[in-house]
Amino acid sequence: MSAWIITIGDEILVGRILNWNAYWLAKRLTSLGVQVKKIVCVPDDIDVISKTIIDAINDKVDFIFTTGGLGPTPGDVTTEAICKATGRELILNSKALEFIRKRYDELYRLGLVDSPQINEARKKMAKTPEGADVIYNDVGVAPAIILDTDLATIIALPGVPSEAMYLFEKIVPRIRTRKKVAVVEDYIDVEDESALAKILSEIRREYPDVSIKTYPIGYGQKRMRVVAIAEDLKKAEAALKTFINRIRKD
Amino acid sequence: MSAWIITIGDEILVGRILNWNAYWLAKRLTSLGVQVKKIVCVPDDIDVISKTIIDAINDKVDFIFTTGGLGPTPGDVTTEAICKATGRELILNSKALEFIRKRYDELYRLGLVDSPQINEARKKMAKTPEGADVIYNDVGVAPAIILDTDLATIIALPGVPSEAMYLFEKIVPRIRTRKKVAVVEDYIDVEDESALAKILSEIRREYPDVSIKTYPIGYGQKRMRVVAIAEDLKKAEAALKTFINRIRKD
């Protein structure tokens, strides 16, 4: 199971904020057995976002997560970009509209907005690609959007981290049903650096379904972290063990 | 002046670490007047890195910054990926070799490595694309690589943030010589949300060279941050001022 994460918003590209959304999404997806193949940060630009979604579809991932650009302002264009990438119509989603009405009623009662009235800007958040499902946002306002296509499932989350995290957890049950990826790791001391490449090549040949990599810890590269990734946990563990034994024996 | 940032390394994609390198690079580049058009995080995979560099070249940016993958292990493949993307030969760079020898001598004297000997793994860090210049790394070992091509300047920095930041500052004088981008911003209160889209469209028509965008601050979206980006500071300031005046009058 694999995914791309597309974080949308100029605030990342101008270095105003750290990309916290990509970090926790990558961490959560990895823990759920989803391999994150690429993280891309793009500006609030329909063409760039749509092109990036098409790139992800062409990379044959199972899930495409976007964060940001679901709000009421003209700069929020994620939904339109998803329509453009998938050839879907942008329609007024009655379930989304009901969610937004309910949410503004709540915010009004809490004294957080001046009016519960659904104007054009607020209604904009209820427009979704045809066939999309929506998830109620009781942290912010804009609902999360889930669009199943023949090729990938596109999941659009709001940009505010608390909203994105909350809505992601609501969507997790839909992710768990698919095939997973296992990640195992260990640490070793490498006495002879030059043997490393040779043994690594051997292991890659012997375990073609396992991606195994080493990461030096500090100068001199004696201490190494070894990470093995595979769809089959047992294969990942076997490759890791074989690699470590051969390095130690060397 | 524009750039892509490509951060290389599985540790970002599995959510082990926050992408600190992309954050400070984006912040520093913006402050130097460089517009960061895209940030992409990719695994330690020659084909994926090389394809991403080609995407950046096709996006006609002035600079392509990479971080990570310059070390001595077989998993470090950034230099080879740059060669693949640009059609250059990978050669033993005598200046880089001299830098690495000098650096291991220093580390040996400091007691941080067991030997000053340049073995194959260490020599690997001296291999650069033909025609590349290198910058001495007196924080880590692997030199930064600068490759001027007809289309873009590719700057490869190590992945360790302290090394990347240090080497970036050494390279800054080469960036300052080119055309800049100005970013100005202000805050406003928007009384009538529905007027926003209309006025924004007017400003975009009147100032076609300026990219102007609004960002809501919290619920109700009354408080907004307005950001204007242009190559000409005066134009950015004029567009921002006109926009704010019209919103206030509305």
Coordinates of C-alpha atoms in Angstrom, one line a residue:
Chain A
M1 CA 0.0 0.0 0.0
S2 CA 1.5 3.4 -1.0
A3 CA 0.7 7.1 -0.9
W4 CA 1.8 10.6 -2.0
I5 CA 1.4 13.5 0.4
I6 CA 0.7 16.8 -1.3
T7 CA 0.8 19.8 1.0
I8 CA -0.7 22.9 -0.5
G9 CA 0.0 26.5 0.5
D10 CA 2.5 29.3 -0.1
E11 CA 3.3 29.5 3.7
I12 CA 5.4 26.3 3.4
L13 CA 7.2 27.5 0.2
V14 CA 8.2 30.9 1.8
G15 CA 9.5 29.2 4.9
R16 CA 6.9 30.7 7.2
I17 CA 6.1 27.4 8.9
L18 CA 7.6 23.9 9.3
N19 CA 5.7 21.3 7.3
W20 CA 4.2 19.7 10.4
N21 CA 1.3 18.2 8.3
A22 CA 3.6 16.2 6.1
Y23 CA 5.6 15.0 9.1
W24 CA 2.8 13.5 11.2
L25 CA 1.0 12.2 8.1
A26 CA 4.2 10.4 7.0
K27 CA 4.6 9.0 10.5
R28 CA 1.0 7.9 10.8
L29 CA 0.8 6.4 7.3
T30 CA 4.1 4.5 7.9
S31 CA 2.7 3.1 11.2
L32 CA -0.4 2.0 9.4
G33 CA 1.8 0.1 6.8
V34 CA 1.4 2.6 4.0
Q35 CA 4.7 3.5 2.1
V36 CA 4.9 7.2 1.5
K37 CA 6.6 7.4 -1.9
K38 CA 6.8 11.2 -2.3
I39 CA 6.0 14.4 -0.4
V40 CA 5.4 17.5 -2.6
C41 CA 4.7 21.0 -1.4
V42 CA 3.0 23.2 -4.0
P43 CA 1.6 26.7 -4.1
D44 CA -2.2 27.6 -4.1
D45 CA -2.3 27.2 -7.9
I46 CA -4.9 25.1 -9.6
D47 CA -2.6 24.0 -12.5
V48 CA 0.3 23.0 -10.3
I49 CA -1.9 21.1 -7.8
S50 CA -3.8 19.3 -10.6
K51 CA -0.6 18.4 -12.4
T52 CA 0.9 17.1 -9.1
I53 CA -2.2 14.9 -8.5
I54 CA -1.9 13.5 -12.1
D55 CA 1.8 12.7 -11.4
A56 CA 0.8 10.8 -8.2
I57 CA -1.9 8.9 -10.1
N58 CA 0.8 8.0 -12.8
D59 CA 3.0 6.8 -10.0
K60 CA 0.3 4.2 -9.3
V61 CA -0.1 4.9 -5.6
D62 CA -3.2 3.7 -3.6
F63 CA -3.8 7.0 -1.8
I64 CA -3.2 10.7 -2.5
F65 CA -3.4 12.9 0.5
T66 CA -3.7 16.6 0.2
T67 CA -3.6 19.2 3.0
G68 CA -4.7 22.8 2.7
G69 CA -6.8 24.9 0.2
L70 CA -10.3 23.8 1.3
G71 CA -11.3 27.1 2.9
P72 CA -13.7 29.8 1.8
T73 CA -11.3 32.3 0.2
P74 CA -10.6 32.6 -3.6
G75 CA -7.1 31.4 -2.9
D76 CA -8.4 28.0 -1.8
V77 CA -8.5 25.9 -4.9
T78 CA -7.7 22.3 -3.9
T79 CA -11.2 21.0 -4.7
E80 CA -11.2 22.6 -8.2
A81 CA -7.7 21.2 -8.8
I82 CA -8.9 17.7 -7.9
C83 CA -11.8 18.1 -10.4
K84 CA -9.4 19.2 -13.0
A85 CA -7.0 16.3 -12.4
T86 CA -9.8 13.6 -12.4
G87 CA -12.2 15.1 -15.0
R88 CA -15.0 15.3 -12.4
E89 CA -17.6 18.1 -12.3
L90 CA -17.5 20.4 -9.2
I91 CA -21.0 20.1 -7.7
L92 CA -22.8 21.4 -4.6
N93 CA -22.6 18.5 -2.2
S94 CA -25.8 18.4 -0.1
K95 CA -24.1 16.4 2.7
A96 CA -21.2 18.9 2.9
L97 CA -23.7 21.8 2.9
E98 CA -25.6 20.2 5.8
F99 CA -22.3 19.7 7.7
I100 CA -21.3 23.3 7.1
R101 CA -24.7 24.7 8.2
K102 CA -24.5 22.6 11.3
R103 CA -21.0 23.7 12.1
Y104 CA -21.7 27.4 11.6
D105 CA -24.7 27.0 13.9
E106 CA -22.4 25.5 16.6
L107 CA -19.7 28.2 16.1
Y108 CA -22.4 30.9 16.3
R109 CA -23.8 29.5 19.5
L110 CA -20.2 29.4 20.9
G111 CA -19.8 33.1 19.9
L112 CA -17.0 32.4 17.5
V113 CA -18.7 33.8 14.4
D114 CA -21.0 36.8 14.0
S115 CA -23.6 35.0 12.0
P116 CA -24.7 31.4 11.2
Q117 CA -25.7 32.6 7.7
I118 CA -24.3 30.5 4.8
N119 CA -23.1 33.1 2.3
E120 CA -21.3 32.4 -1.1
A121 CA -17.8 32.1 0.5
R122 CA -19.1 29.6 3.1
K123 CA -21.1 27.7 0.5
K124 CA -17.9 27.3 -1.5
M125 CA -16.7 24.8 1.1
A126 CA -19.7 22.6 0.2
K127 CA -18.6 22.2 -3.4
T128 CA -16.9 18.9 -4.0
P129 CA -16.0 16.7 -7.0
E130 CA -18.9 14.6 -8.3
G131 CA -19.0 11.3 -6.4
A132 CA -17.0 12.4 -3.4
D133 CA -17.8 11.6 0.1
V134 CA -17.3 14.1 3.0
I135 CA -16.3 13.8 6.6
Y136 CA -17.7 16.2 9.3
N137 CA -15.2 18.6 10.7
D138 CA -16.0 19.4 14.3
V139 CA -12.6 21.1 14.9
G140 CA -12.8 23.6 12.1
V141 CA -15.4 24.0 9.3
A142 CA -14.4 22.7 5.9
P143 CA -15.2 18.9 5.7
A144 CA -12.6 16.5 4.5
I145 CA -13.2 15.1 1.0
I146 CA -12.7 11.4 0.0
L147 CA -12.8 10.7 -3.7
D148 CA -12.5 7.1 -4.9
T149 CA -11.3 6.8 -8.5
D150 CA -10.4 3.7 -10.4
L151 CA -6.8 4.4 -9.9
A152 CA -6.3 6.0 -6.5
T153 CA -8.3 7.3 -3.5
I154 CA -7.8 11.0 -3.1
I155 CA -8.2 12.3 0.4
A156 CA -8.3 16.1 0.9
L157 CA -7.7 17.4 4.4
P158 CA -7.8 21.0 5.7
G159 CA -4.4 22.8 6.2
V160 CA -4.8 23.6 9.9
P161 CA -2.9 20.7 11.6
S162 CA -5.5 20.1 14.4
E163 CA -8.3 19.8 11.8
A164 CA -6.2 17.6 9.5
M165 CA -5.1 15.3 12.3
Y166 CA -8.6 14.9 13.7
L167 CA -10.1 14.2 10.3
F168 CA -7.3 11.8 9.3
E169 CA -8.1 9.7 12.4
K170 CA -11.7 9.5 11.3
I171 CA -10.6 8.2 7.9
V172 CA -8.1 5.6 9.3
P173 CA -10.7 2.7 9.2
R174 CA -10.9 3.1 5.5
I175 CA -7.1 2.7 5.1
R176 CA -6.7 -0.3 7.3
T177 CA -8.6 -2.6 4.9
R178 CA -5.8 -2.7 2.4
K179 CA -2.4 -4.4 2.0
K180 CA 0.3 -3.2 4.3
V181 CA 4.1 -2.6 4.3
A182 CA 6.4 -3.6 7.1
V183 CA 9.4 -1.6 8.3
V184 CA 12.0 -3.1 10.6
E185 CA 15.3 -1.7 11.8
D186 CA 18.4 -2.3 13.9
Y187 CA 21.8 -0.8 14.7
I188 CA 25.2 -2.3 13.9
D189 CA 28.9 -1.4 14.2
V190 CA 30.7 -1.8 10.8
E191 CA 34.4 -2.5 11.3
D192 CA 35.3 -2.6 7.6
E193 CA 33.4 0.0 5.6
S194 CA 34.5 -1.4 2.3
A195 CA 32.7 -4.7 2.9
L196 CA 29.4 -2.9 3.3
A197 CA 28.6 -2.3 -0.4
K198 CA 29.4 -5.9 -1.3
I199 CA 27.2 -7.4 1.4
L200 CA 24.4 -4.9 0.7
S201 CA 24.4 -6.0 -3.0
E202 CA 24.3 -9.7 -2.0
I203 CA 21.3 -9.1 0.3
R204 CA 19.5 -7.1 -2.4
R205 CA 20.0 -10.0 -4.8
E206 CA 18.9 -12.6 -2.3
Y207 CA 15.8 -10.7 -1.1
P208 CA 14.5 -8.9 -4.2
D209 CA 11.2 -8.0 -2.5
V210 CA 13.0 -6.2 0.4
S211 CA 14.3 -2.7 0.3
I212 CA 17.3 -2.6 2.6
K213 CA 19.3 0.5 3.4
T214 CA 22.0 1.7 5.8
Y215 CA 22.4 5.1 7.5
P216 CA 25.6 6.3 9.2
I217 CA 25.3 7.7 12.7
G218 CA 28.0 10.4 13.0
Y219 CA 31.6 10.6 11.9
G220 CA 33.7 7.6 10.9
Q221 CA 30.4 5.7 10.0
K222 CA 31.2 2.8 12.3
R223 CA 27.8 3.0 13.9
M224 CA 25.0 2.4 11.4
R225 CA 21.2 2.2 11.4
V226 CA 19.9 -0.6 9.1
V227 CA 16.3 -0.4 7.8
A228 CA 14.4 -3.1 5.8
I229 CA 11.1 -2.4 4.1
A230 CA 8.9 -5.1 2.5
E231 CA 5.2 -6.1 2.1
D232 CA 6.0 -9.3 4.0
L233 CA 7.2 -8.6 7.6
K234 CA 8.9 -12.0 7.8
K235 CA 10.9 -11.3 4.6
A236 CA 12.0 -7.9 6.0
E237 CA 13.1 -9.5 9.2
A238 CA 15.0 -12.3 7.5
A239 CA 16.8 -9.9 5.2
L240 CA 17.7 -7.6 8.1
K241 CA 19.0 -10.6 10.2
T242 CA 21.1 -12.1 7.4
F243 CA 22.6 -8.7 6.6
I244 CA 23.6 -8.0 10.2
N245 CA 25.0 -11.5 10.7
R246 CA 27.2 -11.2 7.6
I247 CA 28.5 -7.7 8.6
R248 CA 29.4 -9.0 12.1
K249 CA 31.1 -12.1 10.7
D250 CA 33.1 -9.9 8.3
Chain B
M1 CA 14.7 34.3 -9.5
S2 CA 13.2 30.9 -8.6
A3 CA 14.1 27.5 -7.1
W4 CA 13.0 24.0 -6.3
I5 CA 14.1 22.3 -3.1
I6 CA 14.5 18.5 -3.3
T7 CA 15.1 16.8 0.0
I8 CA 16.5 13.3 -0.4
G9 CA 16.1 10.6 2.2
D10 CA 13.7 8.0 3.4
E11 CA 13.8 9.4 7.0
I12 CA 11.5 12.2 5.9
L13 CA 9.1 9.9 4.0
V14 CA 8.7 7.5 7.0
G15 CA 8.0 10.5 9.3
R16 CA 11.1 10.0 11.4
I17 CA 12.1 13.6 11.3
L18 CA 10.5 17.0 10.5
N19 CA 11.8 18.5 7.2
W20 CA 13.9 21.1 8.9
N21 CA 16.2 21.5 5.9
A22 CA 13.3 22.4 3.5
Y23 CA 12.0 24.9 6.1
W24 CA 15.1 26.9 6.7
L25 CA 16.1 26.7 3.0
A26 CA 12.7 28.1 2.0
K27 CA 13.0 30.8 4.6
R28 CA 16.5 31.8 3.6
L29 CA 15.8 31.7 -0.2
T30 CA 12.7 33.8 0.3
S31 CA 14.7 36.4 2.3
L32 CA 17.2 36.5 -0.5
G33 CA 14.5 37.2 -3.1
V34 CA 14.3 33.7 -4.5
Q35 CA 10.8 32.3 -5.1
V36 CA 10.6 28.7 -4.1
K37 CA 8.2 27.1 -6.6
K38 CA 8.1 23.6 -5.2
I39 CA 9.5 21.4 -2.4
V40 CA 9.7 17.7 -3.1
C41 CA 10.8 14.9 -0.7
V42 CA 12.1 11.8 -2.4
P43 CA 13.6 8.5 -1.4
D44 CA 17.3 7.5 -1.9
D45 CA 16.5 6.3 -5.4
I46 CA 18.6 7.3 -8.4
D47 CA 15.7 7.2 -10.8
V48 CA 13.3 9.1 -8.7
I49 CA 15.9 11.8 -7.8
S50 CA 17.0 12.1 -11.4
K51 CA 13.4 12.4 -12.7
T52 CA 12.6 15.1 -10.1
I53 CA 15.7 17.1 -11.1
I54 CA 14.5 16.9 -14.7
D55 CA 11.0 18.0 -13.6
A56 CA 12.6 21.0 -11.9
I57 CA 14.7 21.9 -15.0
N58 CA 11.5 21.7 -17.1
D59 CA 9.9 24.1 -14.7
K60 CA 12.6 26.6 -15.8
V61 CA 13.8 27.5 -12.3
D62 CA 17.2 29.2 -11.8
F63 CA 18.3 27.0 -8.9
I64 CA 17.7 23.4 -7.9
F65 CA 18.8 22.7 -4.3
T66 CA 19.1 19.2 -3.1
T67 CA 19.9 18.1 0.5
G68 CA 21.1 14.6 1.5
G69 CA 22.6 11.6 -0.2
L70 CA 26.2 12.9 -0.5
G71 CA 27.7 10.5 2.1
P72 CA 30.0 7.5 1.7
T73 CA 27.4 4.7 1.9
P74 CA 25.9 2.8 -1.1
G75 CA 22.5 4.4 -0.3
D76 CA 23.9 7.9 -1.0
V77 CA 23.1 8.4 -4.7
T78 CA 22.5 12.1 -5.2
T79 CA 25.6 12.7 -7.2
E80 CA 24.9 9.9 -9.6
A81 CA 21.3 11.1 -9.9
I82 CA 22.5 14.6 -10.9
C83 CA 24.8 13.0 -13.5
K84 CA 21.9 10.9 -14.8
A85 CA 19.6 14.0 -15.0
T86 CA 22.1 16.2 -16.7
G87 CA 23.9 13.7 -18.9
R88 CA 27.3 14.4 -17.2
E89 CA 30.0 11.9 -16.5
L90 CA 30.7 11.1 -12.8
I91 CA 34.5 11.9 -12.4
L92 CA 36.9 11.9 -9.5
N93 CA 37.1 15.6 -8.6
S94 CA 40.7 16.4 -7.5
K95 CA 39.6 19.5 -5.5
A96 CA 36.9 17.5 -3.7
L97 CA 39.5 14.7 -3.0
E98 CA 41.9 17.3 -1.6
F99 CA 39.1 18.7 0.7
I100 CA 38.2 15.2 1.9
R101 CA 41.8 14.3 2.7
K102 CA 42.2 17.5 4.6
R103 CA 39.0 17.0 6.5
Y104 CA 39.8 13.4 7.5
D105 CA 43.2 14.6 8.7
E106 CA 41.5 17.2 10.9
L107 CA 39.0 14.7 12.2
Y108 CA 41.8 12.2 12.9
R109 CA 43.8 14.8 14.8
L110 CA 40.6 15.6 16.8
G111 CA 40.2 11.9 17.6
L112 CA 36.8 11.7 15.8
V113 CA 37.9 9.0 13.3
D114 CA 40.2 6.0 13.7
S115 CA 42.2 6.6 10.6
P116 CA 42.9 9.5 8.1
Q117 CA 43.1 6.9 5.3
I118 CA 41.0 7.6 2.2
N119 CA 39.4 4.2 1.4
E120 CA 36.9 3.6 -1.4
A121 CA 33.8 4.6 0.6
R122 CA 35.5 8.0 1.5
K123 CA 36.8 8.4 -2.0
K124 CA 33.2 8.1 -3.2
M125 CA 32.4 11.5 -1.8
A126 CA 35.1 13.0 -4.1
K127 CA 33.2 11.9 -7.2
T128 CA 31.2 14.7 -8.8
P129 CA 29.5 15.5 -12.1
E130 CA 32.0 16.7 -14.7
G131 CA 32.3 20.5 -14.6
A132 CA 31.1 20.8 -11.0
D133 CA 32.6 23.0 -8.4
V134 CA 32.9 22.0 -4.8
I135 CA 32.7 23.8 -1.4
Y136 CA 34.8 22.8 1.6
N137 CA 32.8 21.3 4.4
D138 CA 34.4 22.1 7.7
V139 CA 31.3 21.0 9.7
G140 CA 31.0 17.5 8.3
V141 CA 33.0 15.8 5.5
A142 CA 31.1 15.6 2.1
P143 CA 31.7 18.9 0.1
A144 CA 28.8 20.8 -1.3
I145 CA 28.5 20.5 -5.1
I146 CA 27.6 23.3 -7.5
L147 CA 26.9 22.5 -11.1
D148 CA 26.1 25.2 -13.5
T149 CA 24.2 24.0 -16.6
D150 CA 22.7 26.0 -19.4
L151 CA 19.3 25.8 -17.8
A152 CA 19.7 25.8 -14.1
T153 CA 22.3 25.8 -11.3
I154 CA 22.2 22.6 -9.3
I155 CA 23.4 23.0 -5.7
A156 CA 23.8 19.7 -3.7
L157 CA 24.0 20.1 0.1
P158 CA 24.6 17.4 2.7
G159 CA 21.6 16.2 4.6
V160 CA 22.8 17.0 8.2
P161 CA 21.2 20.4 8.9
S162 CA 24.3 22.0 10.5
E163 CA 26.4 21.1 7.5
A164 CA 23.7 22.1 5.0
M165 CA 23.1 25.5 6.7
Y166 CA 26.8 26.2 7.0
L167 CA 27.6 25.4 3.3
F168 CA 24.5 27.2 2.1
E169 CA 25.8 30.4 3.7
K170 CA 29.1 30.0 1.9
I171 CA 27.2 29.7 -1.4
V172 CA 24.9 32.8 -0.8
P173 CA 27.3 35.3 -2.6
R174 CA 26.7 33.3 -5.8
I175 CA 22.9 33.7 -5.4
R176 CA 22.8 37.4 -4.7
T177 CA 24.0 38.3 -8.2
R178 CA 20.7 37.4 -9.9
K179 CA 17.3 39.0 -10.2
K180 CA 15.2 39.0 -7.0
V181 CA 11.6 38.6 -6.0
A182 CA 9.9 40.8 -3.4
V183 CA 7.4 39.6 -0.8
V184 CA 5.3 42.2 1.1
E185 CA 2.4 41.5 3.5
D186 CA -0.1 43.2 5.8
Y187 CA -3.2 42.4 7.9
I188 CA -6.8 43.6 7.4
D189 CA -10.2 43.1 8.8
V190 CA -12.8 42.1 6.2
E191 CA -16.3 43.1 7.1
D192 CA -18.0 41.8 4.0
E193 CA -16.5 38.4 2.9
S194 CA -18.5 38.4 -0.3
A195 CA -16.7 41.5 -1.6
L196 CA -13.3 39.8 -1.2
A197 CA -13.4 37.7 -4.4
K198 CA -14.5 40.6 -6.5
I199 CA -11.8 43.0 -5.3
L200 CA -9.1 40.3 -5.5
S201 CA -10.0 39.7 -9.2
E202 CA -9.9 43.4 -9.9
I203 CA -6.4 43.7 -8.3
R204 CA -5.2 40.7 -10.3
R205 CA -6.3 42.3 -13.5
E206 CA -4.8 45.7 -12.6
Y207 CA -1.5 44.3 -11.4
P208 CA -0.8 41.3 -13.7
D209 CA 2.8 41.0 -12.6
V210 CA 1.9 40.7 -8.9
S211 CA 0.7 37.5 -7.2
I212 CA -1.6 38.6 -4.4
K213 CA -3.3 36.2 -2.0
T214 CA -5.3 36.3 1.3
Y215 CA -5.1 34.0 4.3
P216 CA -7.8 33.8 6.9
I217 CA -6.7 34.0 10.6
G218 CA -9.1 31.8 12.6
Y219 CA -12.8 31.4 12.5
G220 CA -15.2 33.8 10.8
Q221 CA -12.4 34.9 8.6
K222 CA -12.7 38.6 9.5
R223 CA -9.0 38.9 10.2
M224 CA -6.9 38.2 7.1
R225 CA -3.2 38.2 6.1
V226 CA -2.6 39.6 2.7
V227 CA 0.6 38.7 0.8
A228 CA 1.8 40.2 -2.5
I229 CA 4.7 38.8 -4.4
A230 CA 6.4 40.4 -7.5
E231 CA 9.8 40.9 -9.0
D232 CA 9.3 44.6 -8.6
L233 CA 9.0 45.6 -4.9
K234 CA 7.2 48.9 -5.8
K235 CA 4.6 47.0 -7.8
A236 CA 4.0 44.5 -5.0
E237 CA 3.6 47.4 -2.5
A238 CA 1.2 49.3 -4.8
A239 CA -1.0 46.2 -5.4
L240 CA -1.1 45.5 -1.6
K241 CA -1.9 49.1 -0.8
T242 CA -4.7 49.4 -3.4
F243 CA -6.2 46.1 -2.3
I244 CA -6.3 47.1 1.4
N245 CA -7.7 50.5 0.6
R246 CA -10.5 49.0 -1.5
I247 CA -11.4 46.4 1.2
R248 CA -11.5 49.1 3.9
K249 CA -13.7 51.4 1.8
D250 CA -16.1 48.5 1.0

